[in-house]
mmCIF file of C-alpha atoms in Angstrom:
data_model
loop_
_atom_site.group_PDB
_atom_site.id
_atom_site.type_symbol
_atom_site.label_atom_id
_atom_site.label_comp_id
_atom_site.label_asym_id
_atom_site.label_seq_id
_atom_site.Cartn_x
_atom_site.Cartn_y
_atom_site.Cartn_z
ATOM 1 C CA MET F 1 15.829 -32.829 -28.198
ATOM 2 C CA LEU F 2 16.716 -29.508 -29.431
ATOM 3 C CA HIS F 3 18.990 -27.299 -27.354
ATOM 4 C CA PRO F 4 16.734 -25.270 -25.299
ATOM 5 C CA ASN F 5 18.486 -21.975 -24.677
ATOM 6 C CA LEU F 6 20.153 -19.428 -26.545
ATOM 7 C CA SER F 7 23.837 -20.089 -25.622
ATOM 8 C CA GLY F 8 24.144 -23.072 -27.730
ATOM 9 C CA LEU F 9 22.659 -21.735 -30.819
ATOM 10 C CA ARG F 10 23.034 -18.072 -31.205
ATOM 11 C CA PHE F 11 23.566 -15.485 -28.308
ATOM 12 C CA ARG F 12 20.558 -14.053 -29.840
ATOM 13 C CA GLN F 13 18.992 -17.605 -29.329
ATOM 14 C CA LEU F 14 20.584 -17.376 -25.879
ATOM 15 C CA PHE F 15 18.539 -14.378 -25.413
ATOM 16 C CA LYS F 16 15.549 -15.884 -26.412
ATOM 17 C CA LEU F 17 15.772 -19.278 -24.639
ATOM 18 C CA LYS F 18 16.858 -18.598 -21.292
ATOM 19 C CA VAL F 19 18.694 -17.989 -12.510
ATOM 20 C CA ILE F 20 19.659 -19.263 -7.598
ATOM 21 C CA ALA F 21 19.797 -16.726 -8.397
ATOM 22 C CA ALA F 22 18.728 -13.459 -7.531
ATOM 23 C CA VAL F 23 19.106 -9.677 -6.883
ATOM 24 C CA LEU F 24 22.391 -8.596 -8.425
ATOM 25 C CA LEU F 25 23.942 -5.786 -6.818
ATOM 26 C CA MET F 26 26.160 -5.581 -9.845
ATOM 27 C CA SER F 27 28.828 -3.333 -9.599
ATOM 28 C CA SER F 28 31.404 -3.104 -12.152
ATOM 29 C CA GLY F 29 32.358 -6.673 -11.158
ATOM 30 C CA CYS F 30 36.002 -5.858 -11.428
ATOM 31 C CA GLY F 31 36.704 -5.504 -7.604
ATOM 32 C CA THR F 32 35.596 -1.937 -7.482
ATOM 33 C CA HIS F 33 32.752 -1.596 -5.036
ATOM 34 C CA ILE F 34 30.139 0.807 -6.082
ATOM 35 C CA ALA F 35 27.703 1.943 -3.029
ATOM 36 C CA ASN F 36 24.525 4.043 -3.808
ATOM 37 C CA THR F 37 25.230 6.655 -1.352
ATOM 38 C CA ALA F 38 22.641 9.196 -2.429
ATOM 39 C CA PRO F 39 19.367 9.446 -0.609
ATOM 40 C CA ALA F 40 16.701 7.192 -2.071
ATOM 41 C CA HIS F 41 13.629 8.882 -3.693
ATOM 42 C CA ALA F 42 10.435 7.863 -2.179
ATOM 43 C CA VAL F 43 9.117 6.226 -5.461
ATOM 44 C CA ARG F 44 11.579 4.107 -7.001
ATOM 45 C CA LYS F 45 10.927 2.235 -10.425
ATOM 46 C CA TYR F 46 12.516 -1.082 -11.762
ATOM 47 C CA ASN F 47 12.392 -3.547 -14.544
ATOM 48 C CA GLY F 48 12.521 -7.092 -13.831
ATOM 49 C CA THR F 49 12.656 -10.699 -15.241
ATOM 50 C CA ALA F 50 11.233 -13.886 -13.505
ATOM 51 C CA SER F 51 13.214 -17.069 -14.008
ATOM 52 C CA VAL F 52 9.748 -18.405 -15.630
ATOM 53 C CA GLY F 53 10.222 -15.865 -18.585
ATOM 54 C CA ASP F 54 7.999 -12.983 -17.379
ATOM 55 C CA PHE F 55 8.834 -9.200 -17.946
ATOM 56 C CA LEU F 56 7.685 -6.830 -15.080
ATOM 57 C CA SER F 57 7.506 -3.234 -14.420
ATOM 58 C CA ILE F 58 7.692 -2.588 -10.682
ATOM 59 C CA THR F 59 7.379 0.501 -8.508
ATOM 60 C CA ILE F 60 8.244 0.945 -4.734
ATOM 61 C CA ASP F 61 6.351 3.778 -2.891
ATOM 62 C CA ALA F 62 8.338 3.715 0.429
ATOM 63 C CA THR F 63 5.876 6.540 1.748
ATOM 64 C CA ALA F 64 2.796 4.267 1.094
ATOM 65 C CA SER F 65 5.156 0.916 1.856
ATOM 66 C CA THR F 66 3.687 -0.620 -1.225
ATOM 67 C CA ILE F 67 5.105 -2.428 -4.271
ATOM 68 C CA ALA F 68 2.873 -1.985 -7.526
ATOM 69 C CA TYR F 69 3.513 -4.561 -10.378
ATOM 70 C CA THR F 70 2.387 -5.201 -13.960
ATOM 71 C CA ASN F 71 3.437 -8.399 -15.304
ATOM 72 C CA VAL F 72 3.628 -7.555 -19.227
ATOM 73 C CA SER F 73 4.237 -11.124 -20.300
ATOM 74 C CA ASN F 74 1.032 -12.715 -18.566
ATOM 75 C CA GLY F 75 -1.065 -9.532 -17.881
ATOM 76 C CA ASP F 76 -1.057 -9.635 -14.086
ATOM 77 C CA SER F 77 -0.896 -6.635 -11.942
ATOM 78 C CA GLY F 78 -1.455 -5.636 -8.376
ATOM 79 C CA THR F 79 -0.434 -3.363 -5.379
ATOM 80 C CA VAL F 80 1.206 -5.344 -2.512
ATOM 81 C CA PRO F 81 1.680 -3.402 1.061
ATOM 82 C CA PHE F 82 5.029 -4.513 2.596
ATOM 83 C CA THR F 83 6.698 -3.904 6.195
ATOM 84 C CA VAL F 84 10.525 -3.538 6.543
ATOM 85 C CA ASN F 85 12.203 -6.081 8.563
ATOM 86 C CA SER F 86 15.006 -5.300 11.107
ATOM 87 C CA ASP F 87 17.423 -6.892 8.481
ATOM 88 C CA GLY F 88 16.256 -4.786 5.598
ATOM 89 C CA THR F 89 14.360 -7.437 3.932
ATOM 90 C CA TYR F 90 10.474 -6.980 3.425
ATOM 91 C CA THR F 91 7.455 -8.852 4.550
ATOM 92 C CA LEU F 92 4.853 -8.850 1.728
ATOM 93 C CA ALA F 93 1.068 -8.723 2.378
ATOM 94 C CA ASP F 94 0.007 -9.958 -1.092
ATOM 95 C CA PRO F 95 -3.811 -10.041 -1.199
ATOM 96 C CA ALA F 96 -3.617 -12.519 -4.492
ATOM 97 C CA GLY F 97 -0.920 -14.472 -2.728
ATOM 98 C CA ASN F 98 1.700 -13.845 -5.737
ATOM 99 C CA LEU F 99 4.573 -11.963 -4.324
ATOM 100 C CA VAL F 100 6.087 -13.682 -1.171
ATOM 101 C CA ALA F 101 9.168 -11.799 0.037
ATOM 102 C CA ALA F 102 11.753 -8.989 -1.339
ATOM 103 C CA TYR F 103 15.043 -7.756 -0.763
ATOM 104 C CA GLU F 104 16.058 -4.190 -2.127
ATOM 105 C CA VAL F 105 18.995 -1.778 -2.377
ATOM 106 C CA PRO F 106 17.073 1.344 -3.057
ATOM 107 C CA GLU F 107 17.590 2.629 -6.639
ATOM 108 C CA TYR F 108 19.734 -0.180 -7.771
ATOM 109 C CA ALA F 109 18.446 -3.592 -7.526
ATOM 110 C CA LEU F 110 15.419 -5.735 -6.256
ATOM 111 C CA LEU F 111 14.796 -9.446 -5.720
ATOM 112 C CA ILE F 112 11.025 -10.835 -5.356
ATOM 113 C CA GLN F 113 9.999 -14.192 -4.502
ATOM 114 C CA ALA F 114 6.951 -14.810 -6.485
ATOM 115 C CA ALA F 115 4.501 -18.045 -6.238
ATOM 116 C CA LYS F 116 2.270 -17.274 -9.372
ATOM 117 C CA THR F 117 3.976 -16.505 -12.275
ATOM 118 C CA GLY F 118 4.219 -17.709 -15.914
ATOM 119 C CA PRO F 119 1.606 -18.195 -18.691
ATOM 120 C CA GLY F 120 -0.687 -20.351 -16.090
ATOM 121 C CA HIS F 121 -0.349 -17.792 -13.151
ATOM 122 C CA ASP F 122 0.734 -20.611 -10.953
ATOM 123 C CA THR F 123 4.570 -20.987 -11.177
ATOM 124 C CA PRO F 124 7.013 -20.126 -8.501
ATOM 125 C CA ALA F 125 9.850 -17.967 -9.776
ATOM 126 C CA LEU F 126 12.479 -15.410 -8.625
ATOM 127 C CA ILE F 127 12.147 -12.088 -9.818
ATOM 128 C CA THR F 128 15.346 -10.252 -10.394
ATOM 129 C CA ALA F 129 14.912 -6.311 -10.983
ATOM 130 C CA VAL F 130 17.306 -3.483 -11.631
ATOM 131 C CA ASN F 131 16.838 0.209 -11.555
ATOM 132 C CA SER F 132 14.630 1.644 -14.393
ATOM 133 C CA GLY F 133 16.839 4.323 -16.249
ATOM 134 C CA PRO F 134 18.087 5.365 -19.773
ATOM 135 C CA ILE F 135 20.056 2.867 -21.569
ATOM 136 C CA SER F 136 20.951 1.781 -25.106
ATOM 137 C CA ILE F 137 23.232 -0.407 -26.901
ATOM 138 C CA ALA F 138 26.232 2.038 -26.069
ATOM 139 C CA THR F 139 25.591 0.904 -22.441
ATOM 140 C CA TRP F 140 27.254 -2.293 -22.725
ATOM 141 C CA ALA F 141 29.422 -1.844 -25.842
ATOM 142 C CA ASN F 142 33.087 -2.682 -25.769
ATOM 143 C CA ASN F 143 32.791 -4.571 -22.763
ATOM 144 C CA THR F 144 32.819 -8.440 -21.814
ATOM 145 C CA TYR F 145 30.370 -9.928 -19.200
ATOM 146 C CA ASN F 146 30.010 -13.007 -17.077
ATOM 147 C CA TYR F 147 26.354 -14.317 -17.042
ATOM 148 C CA MET F 148 24.108 -16.803 -15.522
ATOM 149 C CA GLN F 149 20.919 -17.894 -17.323
ATOM 150 C CA PHE F 150 18.016 -19.087 -14.678
ATOM 151 C CA ARG F 151 14.981 -20.731 -16.090
ATOM 152 C CA THR F 152 12.479 -23.386 -14.741
ATOM 153 C CA ALA F 153 13.086 -25.951 -17.607
ATOM 154 C CA SER F 154 15.794 -27.599 -19.431
ATOM 155 C CA GLY F 155 18.103 -28.079 -16.481
ATOM 156 C CA GLY F 156 17.560 -24.765 -14.979
ATOM 157 C CA LEU F 157 20.930 -22.869 -15.504
ATOM 158 C CA GLU F 158 23.656 -22.067 -17.890
ATOM 159 C CA VAL F 159 26.915 -19.904 -17.175
ATOM 160 C CA GLY F 160 29.192 -18.425 -19.359
ATOM 161 C CA SER F 161 30.672 -15.034 -21.096
ATOM 162 C CA VAL F 162 29.316 -12.516 -23.519
ATOM 163 C CA ALA F 163 30.990 -9.890 -25.397
ATOM 164 C CA LEU F 164 29.755 -6.843 -27.028
ATOM 165 C CA ASP F 165 32.062 -4.959 -29.639
ATOM 166 C CA ALA F 166 31.946 -1.213 -30.232
ATOM 167 C CA LEU F 167 29.061 -1.523 -32.437
ATOM 168 C CA GLY F 168 26.986 -3.804 -29.938
ATOM 169 C CA ASN F 169 27.714 -7.237 -31.902
ATOM 170 C CA VAL F 170 27.361 -9.855 -29.722
ATOM 171 C CA THR F 171 29.414 -13.141 -29.141
ATOM 172 C CA ASN F 172 29.188 -15.701 -26.346
ATOM 173 C CA ASN F 173 30.514 -18.578 -24.790
ATOM 174 C CA SER F 174 28.512 -20.927 -22.048
ATOM 175 C CA TYR F 175 28.349 -24.315 -20.338
ATOM 176 C CA TRP F 176 25.111 -26.128 -19.942
ATOM 177 C CA PRO F 177 25.640 -28.553 -17.068
ATOM 178 C CA TYR F 178 22.308 -30.558 -18.336
ATOM 179 C CA GLY F 179 24.133 -30.964 -21.652
ATOM 180 C CA SER F 180 26.474 -33.404 -19.954
ATOM 181 C CA VAL F 181 23.438 -35.568 -18.633
ATOM 182 C CA SER F 182 21.226 -35.543 -21.709
ATOM 183 C CA ASN F 183 24.143 -36.627 -24.317
ATOM 184 C CA GLN F 184 24.192 -33.148 -25.747
ATOM 185 C CA SER F 185 27.208 -30.744 -25.869
ATOM 186 C CA ALA F 186 27.562 -28.896 -22.655
ATOM 187 C CA PHE F 187 29.591 -25.924 -24.268
ATOM 188 C CA HIS F 188 28.236 -23.484 -26.694
ATOM 189 C CA SER F 189 29.065 -20.407 -28.739
ATOM 190 C CA GLY F 190 27.706 -17.900 -30.937
ATOM 191 C CA GLY F 191 26.368 -14.786 -31.689
ATOM 192 C CA PHE F 192 24.331 -11.858 -33.403
ATOM 193 C CA PRO F 193 24.529 -8.595 -34.707
ATOM 194 C CA SER F 194 23.533 -5.188 -33.127
ATOM 195 C CA THR F 195 20.812 -4.893 -36.095
ATOM 196 C CA ASN F 196 18.597 -7.007 -33.923
ATOM 197 C CA PHE F 197 18.184 -4.947 -31.253
ATOM 198 C CA GLN F 198 15.282 -2.180 -31.283
ATOM 199 C CA ASN F 199 14.984 0.508 -29.071
ATOM 200 C CA ASP F 200 12.059 0.906 -27.099
ATOM 201 C CA PRO F 201 10.412 4.360 -27.070
ATOM 202 C CA SER F 202 10.436 4.621 -23.319
ATOM 203 C CA GLY F 203 14.435 4.505 -23.567
ATOM 204 C CA THR F 204 14.627 2.060 -20.640
ATOM 205 C CA PHE F 205 14.627 -1.031 -22.308
ATOM 206 C CA ILE F 206 15.511 -2.748 -25.844
ATOM 207 C CA LYS F 207 13.586 -5.348 -27.608
ATOM 208 C CA ILE F 208 14.519 -8.357 -29.662
ATOM 209 C CA ALA F 209 11.821 -9.827 -31.788
ATOM 210 C CA GLY F 210 11.034 -13.321 -31.412
ATOM 211 C CA ASP F 211 11.262 -16.171 -33.920
ATOM 212 C CA GLN F 212 7.303 -16.765 -33.254
ATOM 213 C CA GLY F 213 6.048 -13.534 -32.423
ATOM 214 C CA GLY F 214 6.518 -11.361 -29.266
ATOM 215 C CA PHE F 215 9.765 -9.954 -27.834
ATOM 216 C CA ASP F 216 12.812 -10.696 -25.319
ATOM 217 C CA TYR F 217 13.482 -7.413 -23.360
ATOM 218 C CA VAL F 218 16.945 -6.201 -22.618
ATOM 219 C CA PHE F 219 17.619 -3.740 -19.914
ATOM 220 C CA GLY F 220 20.186 -2.947 -17.155
ATOM 221 C CA THR F 221 22.090 -0.089 -15.857
ATOM 222 C CA ALA F 222 25.067 1.976 -16.767
ATOM 223 C CA ASN F 223 27.342 0.670 -14.327
ATOM 224 C CA GLY F 224 27.864 -2.613 -16.002
ATOM 225 C CA VAL F 225 24.599 -4.443 -15.245
ATOM 226 C CA PHE F 226 22.595 -6.109 -18.087
ATOM 227 C CA ALA F 227 19.381 -8.421 -17.853
ATOM 228 C CA VAL F 228 17.292 -10.226 -20.328
ATOM 229 C CA ASP F 229 14.019 -11.430 -20.086
ATOM 230 C CA THR F 230 13.275 -14.242 -22.651
ATOM 231 C CA PRO F 231 10.023 -16.641 -23.031
ATOM 232 C CA ASN F 232 12.302 -19.188 -21.171
ATOM 233 C CA GLY F 233 13.489 -17.393 -18.292
ATOM 234 C CA ALA F 234 16.119 -14.953 -17.082
ATOM 235 C CA ILE F 235 19.598 -13.919 -18.097
ATOM 236 C CA LEU F 236 21.842 -11.776 -15.580
ATOM 237 C CA GLY F 237 25.155 -10.487 -16.364
ATOM 238 C CA LEU F 238 27.871 -8.354 -14.890
ATOM 239 C CA GLN F 239 30.842 -6.854 -16.179
ATOM 240 C CA GLN F 240 34.138 -9.210 -15.816
ATOM 241 C CA ALA F 241 36.676 -8.744 -13.195
ATOM 242 C CA ALA F 242 40.398 -7.625 -13.950
ATOM 243 C CA SER F 243 41.604 -10.642 -11.949
ATOM 244 C CA LYS F 244 40.724 -14.328 -11.789
ATOM 245 C CA ASP F 245 41.355 -14.385 -7.981
ATOM 246 C CA PHE F 246 38.959 -14.124 -5.246
ATOM 247 C CA ASP F 247 38.204 -10.352 -3.806
ATOM 248 C CA SER F 248 38.731 -10.746 -0.043
ATOM 249 C CA SER F 249 36.422 -7.772 0.527
ATOM 250 C CA PHE F 250 33.375 -10.122 -0.728
ATOM 251 C CA ALA F 251 33.785 -11.918 2.661
ATOM 252 C CA GLY F 252 30.907 -12.053 4.932
ATOM 253 C CA THR F 253 27.526 -13.534 5.657
ATOM 254 C CA TYR F 254 24.697 -13.022 3.220
ATOM 255 C CA LYS F 255 21.185 -14.036 3.582
ATOM 256 C CA ALA F 256 19.764 -15.584 0.385
ATOM 257 C CA LEU F 257 16.397 -16.383 -1.386
ATOM 258 C CA PHE F 258 16.644 -19.189 -3.930
ATOM 259 C CA TYR F 259 14.402 -21.211 -6.377
ATOM 260 C CA GLN F 260 14.843 -24.998 -6.546
ATOM 261 C CA LYS F 261 13.708 -27.973 -8.312
ATOM 262 C CA THR F 262 14.321 -31.720 -7.227
ATOM 263 C CA GLY F 263 13.741 -34.821 -9.061
ATOM 264 C CA ALA F 264 13.752 -33.129 -12.416
ATOM 265 C CA ARG F 265 13.557 -34.804 -15.878
ATOM 266 C CA THR F 266 13.259 -33.431 -19.296
ATOM 267 C CA GLY F 267 10.542 -35.042 -21.676
ATOM 268 C CA GLN F 268 8.847 -34.463 -24.924
ATOM 269 C CA GLY F 269 9.133 -30.828 -26.087
ATOM 270 C CA ASN F 270 11.422 -30.007 -23.426
ATOM 271 C CA VAL F 271 8.825 -30.134 -20.746
ATOM 272 C CA GLU F 272 10.210 -30.617 -17.513
ATOM 273 C CA THR F 273 8.940 -32.305 -14.393
ATOM 274 C CA GLY F 274 10.089 -32.075 -10.704
ATOM 275 C CA THR F 275 9.284 -30.816 -7.751
ATOM 276 C CA ALA F 276 9.443 -26.666 -7.373
ATOM 277 C CA SER F 277 10.131 -24.644 -4.364
ATOM 278 C CA LEU F 278 11.443 -21.229 -3.098
ATOM 279 C CA GLY F 279 13.564 -21.341 -0.022
ATOM 280 C CA LYS F 280 16.194 -19.130 2.137
ATOM 281 C CA ALA F 281 19.590 -19.920 3.174
ATOM 282 C CA THR F 282 22.743 -18.427 5.004
ATOM 283 C CA ILE F 283 26.034 -18.207 3.250
ATOM 284 C CA ALA F 284 29.203 -17.314 5.093
ATOM 285 C CA ILE F 285 32.424 -16.664 2.891
ATOM 286 C CA THR F 286 35.853 -16.089 4.540
ATOM 287 C CA PRO F 287 38.482 -13.818 3.084
ATOM 288 C CA SER F 288 40.367 -16.840 1.497
ATOM 289 C CA GLY F 289 37.134 -18.067 -0.325
ATOM 290 C CA GLU F 290 35.904 -20.834 1.878
ATOM 291 C CA ILE F 291 32.048 -21.121 1.598
ATOM 292 C CA THR F 292 29.424 -22.568 4.105
ATOM 293 C CA VAL F 293 25.830 -22.651 3.092
ATOM 294 C CA GLN F 294 23.208 -23.225 5.779
ATOM 295 C CA ASP F 295 19.523 -23.942 5.390
ATOM 296 C CA GLU F 296 16.851 -22.264 7.617
ATOM 297 C CA GLN F 297 17.365 -24.457 10.399
ATOM 298 C CA GLY F 298 21.138 -23.950 10.681
ATOM 299 C CA ASN F 299 22.300 -27.287 9.361
ATOM 300 C CA ASP F 300 25.370 -26.877 6.788
ATOM 301 C CA ILE F 301 24.393 -28.013 3.384
ATOM 302 C CA VAL F 302 27.560 -27.126 1.449
ATOM 303 C CA GLN F 303 31.212 -26.311 2.951
ATOM 304 C CA THR F 304 34.128 -25.887 0.456
ATOM 305 C CA THR F 305 36.525 -23.298 -1.185
ATOM 306 C CA LEU F 306 35.687 -21.317 -4.333
ATOM 307 C CA THR F 307 37.881 -21.915 -7.340
ATOM 308 C CA PRO F 308 38.196 -19.451 -10.131
ATOM 309 C CA VAL F 309 36.694 -20.864 -13.431
ATOM 310 C CA ALA F 310 39.862 -19.689 -15.108
ATOM 311 C CA ASP F 311 41.610 -22.288 -13.107
ATOM 312 C CA THR F 312 39.239 -25.070 -13.654
ATOM 313 C CA ALA F 313 40.431 -27.740 -16.123
ATOM 314 C CA TYR F 314 37.124 -29.359 -16.748
ATOM 315 C CA LEU F 315 35.711 -25.783 -17.809
ATOM 316 C CA GLN F 316 38.487 -24.168 -19.854
ATOM 317 C CA GLY F 317 40.342 -25.094 -22.967
ATOM 318 C CA ALA F 318 39.567 -26.218 -26.516
ATOM 319 C CA GLY F 319 36.205 -27.045 -27.191
ATOM 320 C CA LYS F 320 35.054 -25.412 -23.539
ATOM 321 C CA LEU F 321 35.065 -22.348 -22.178
ATOM 322 C CA THR F 322 37.433 -19.977 -24.128
ATOM 323 C CA ASN F 323 37.005 -16.926 -21.938
ATOM 324 C CA PRO F 324 38.620 -17.247 -18.294
ATOM 325 C CA CYS F 325 35.286 -15.459 -16.968
ATOM 326 C CA ASN F 326 37.304 -13.580 -14.382
ATOM 327 C CA GLY F 327 35.122 -12.919 -11.179
ATOM 328 C CA LEU F 328 33.168 -16.203 -11.817
ATOM 329 C CA PHE F 329 33.875 -18.976 -9.149
ATOM 330 C CA THR F 330 32.852 -22.647 -9.137
ATOM 331 C CA PHE F 331 33.180 -25.929 -7.249
ATOM 332 C CA ARG F 332 32.443 -29.624 -7.795
ATOM 333 C CA ILE F 333 31.578 -32.077 -5.380
ATOM 334 C CA THR F 334 31.825 -35.529 -6.413
ATOM 335 C CA THR F 335 30.871 -38.569 -4.417
ATOM 336 C CA ALA F 336 30.557 -42.265 -5.471
ATOM 337 C CA SER F 337 27.201 -41.915 -6.405
ATOM 338 C CA GLU F 338 26.526 -38.181 -7.184
ATOM 339 C CA GLN F 339 28.105 -35.000 -9.036
ATOM 340 C CA GLN F 340 27.151 -31.565 -8.081
ATOM 341 C CA ASP F 341 28.712 -28.243 -9.973
ATOM 342 C CA VAL F 342 28.127 -24.689 -8.004
ATOM 343 C CA PHE F 343 28.806 -21.396 -9.528
ATOM 344 C CA VAL F 344 29.248 -18.145 -7.549
ATOM 345 C CA THR F 345 29.735 -14.532 -8.439
ATOM 346 C CA PHE F 346 29.680 -11.563 -6.219
ATOM 347 C CA GLN F 347 28.585 -7.769 -6.789
ATOM 348 C CA ASN F 348 28.977 -5.095 -4.079
ATOM 349 C CA ASN F 349 27.204 -6.546 -1.281
ATOM 350 C CA SER F 350 25.501 -9.180 -2.935
ATOM 351 C CA LEU F 351 26.354 -12.648 -4.503
ATOM 352 C CA LEU F 352 24.558 -14.709 -7.369
ATOM 353 C CA PHE F 353 24.737 -18.594 -7.001
ATOM 354 C CA ALA F 354 23.404 -21.549 -9.135
ATOM 355 C CA SER F 355 24.113 -25.313 -8.289
ATOM 356 C CA PHE F 356 23.390 -28.411 -10.661
ATOM 357 C CA SER F 357 23.439 -32.192 -9.340
ATOM 358 C CA THR F 358 22.793 -35.467 -10.931
ATOM 359 C CA ALA F 359 23.709 -39.143 -10.061
ATOM 360 C CA LEU F 360 26.712 -40.813 -11.623
ATOM 361 C CA PRO F 361 27.517 -42.381 -13.778
ATOM 362 C CA LEU F 362 25.859 -39.577 -15.906
ATOM 363 C CA ASN F 363 22.971 -41.111 -18.142
ATOM 364 C CA PRO F 364 20.258 -39.599 -19.940
ATOM 365 C CA GLY F 365 17.769 -41.356 -17.690
ATOM 366 C CA ASN F 366 18.925 -39.716 -14.383
ATOM 367 C CA SER F 367 16.871 -37.077 -12.648
ATOM 368 C CA TYR F 368 18.661 -34.147 -11.454
ATOM 369 C CA ASP F 369 18.248 -31.285 -9.168
ATOM 370 C CA TYR F 370 19.024 -27.666 -9.399
ATOM 371 C CA LEU F 371 18.783 -24.399 -7.398
ATOM 372 C CA TYR F 372 19.721 -20.803 -7.956
ATOM 373 C CA GLY F 373 19.356 -17.493 -6.235
ATOM 374 C CA VAL F 374 20.924 -14.269 -4.682
ATOM 375 C CA GLY F 375 22.274 -13.709 -1.240
ATOM 376 C CA ILE F 376 22.608 -10.086 0.433
ATOM 377 C CA ARG F 377 24.937 -9.092 3.295
#
């Protein structure tokens, strides 16, 4: 089976193949907290990527209390009324039953749970969107980013780093948990030249031509956020932190939305079966980096301490991740019969997270579970 995501081939392919993940309130990621204190405009425009592989243009009209969207990938569009809850989340009343719930940090980032995305107009997915504004390759040049790749197939997720030089040439290095199960390499590296990028006339996103027609869409913000919509999902990146250690200012309680798939298996043509769903959780982080995840009923799902990826021996070293990925944290939970890898990274008042678990011993015949999403405090 060919490796289905971009990381293992070239990062351009990483852009092309494909996150719980989620609204990234992406600051610089280096411990500096950027707050959008300016009054929000009544009409706010976003570009978004769905984990199923759809590129969307989204407009929020706060005066009319509506979310209007156009799904460039599958042709869907609509205008959805919303009401604002006491915790700042949105309750949506989509007559088409597509958009389910949303969080927004006005003029910065937007997260939407959707039920009917993808080419079949029937796939649940998370939509992560960032403020639409002028960008170019210079927006991200001379910087290194951590990223998570969210998709609805091929193991669901991948994590790693990507660097752009002064000209925008790209190199990347990543960890693909599903590779350990499927007898493929779990670590990949690659890159591609900046000449592959094509500026869109709108000036708000960049295109990369696909090998079989169509485009991948690259967008983001000038303060260190980049996102890529690909036919196989979403890539979400944030500028690496200056230190590998947990920043206690990220402690707090987060409300989270996530996508998950249980009992998943990959077959011919990288077609993945399993039971997909969307969910909510509460995530509590202490100043020392201890994390507790609770489901909607208040039951503890996970309780452990975050470890910097830079200090994780099974992820770092020759033939593994060659970048410390400062600002990216992980933990592994191992029992006699199961192994679970969890990854977490923080931005301002939000966190991005992903989890992959499978039975032990590792075997290509094993089923696996994954989830990814975002939390906001």
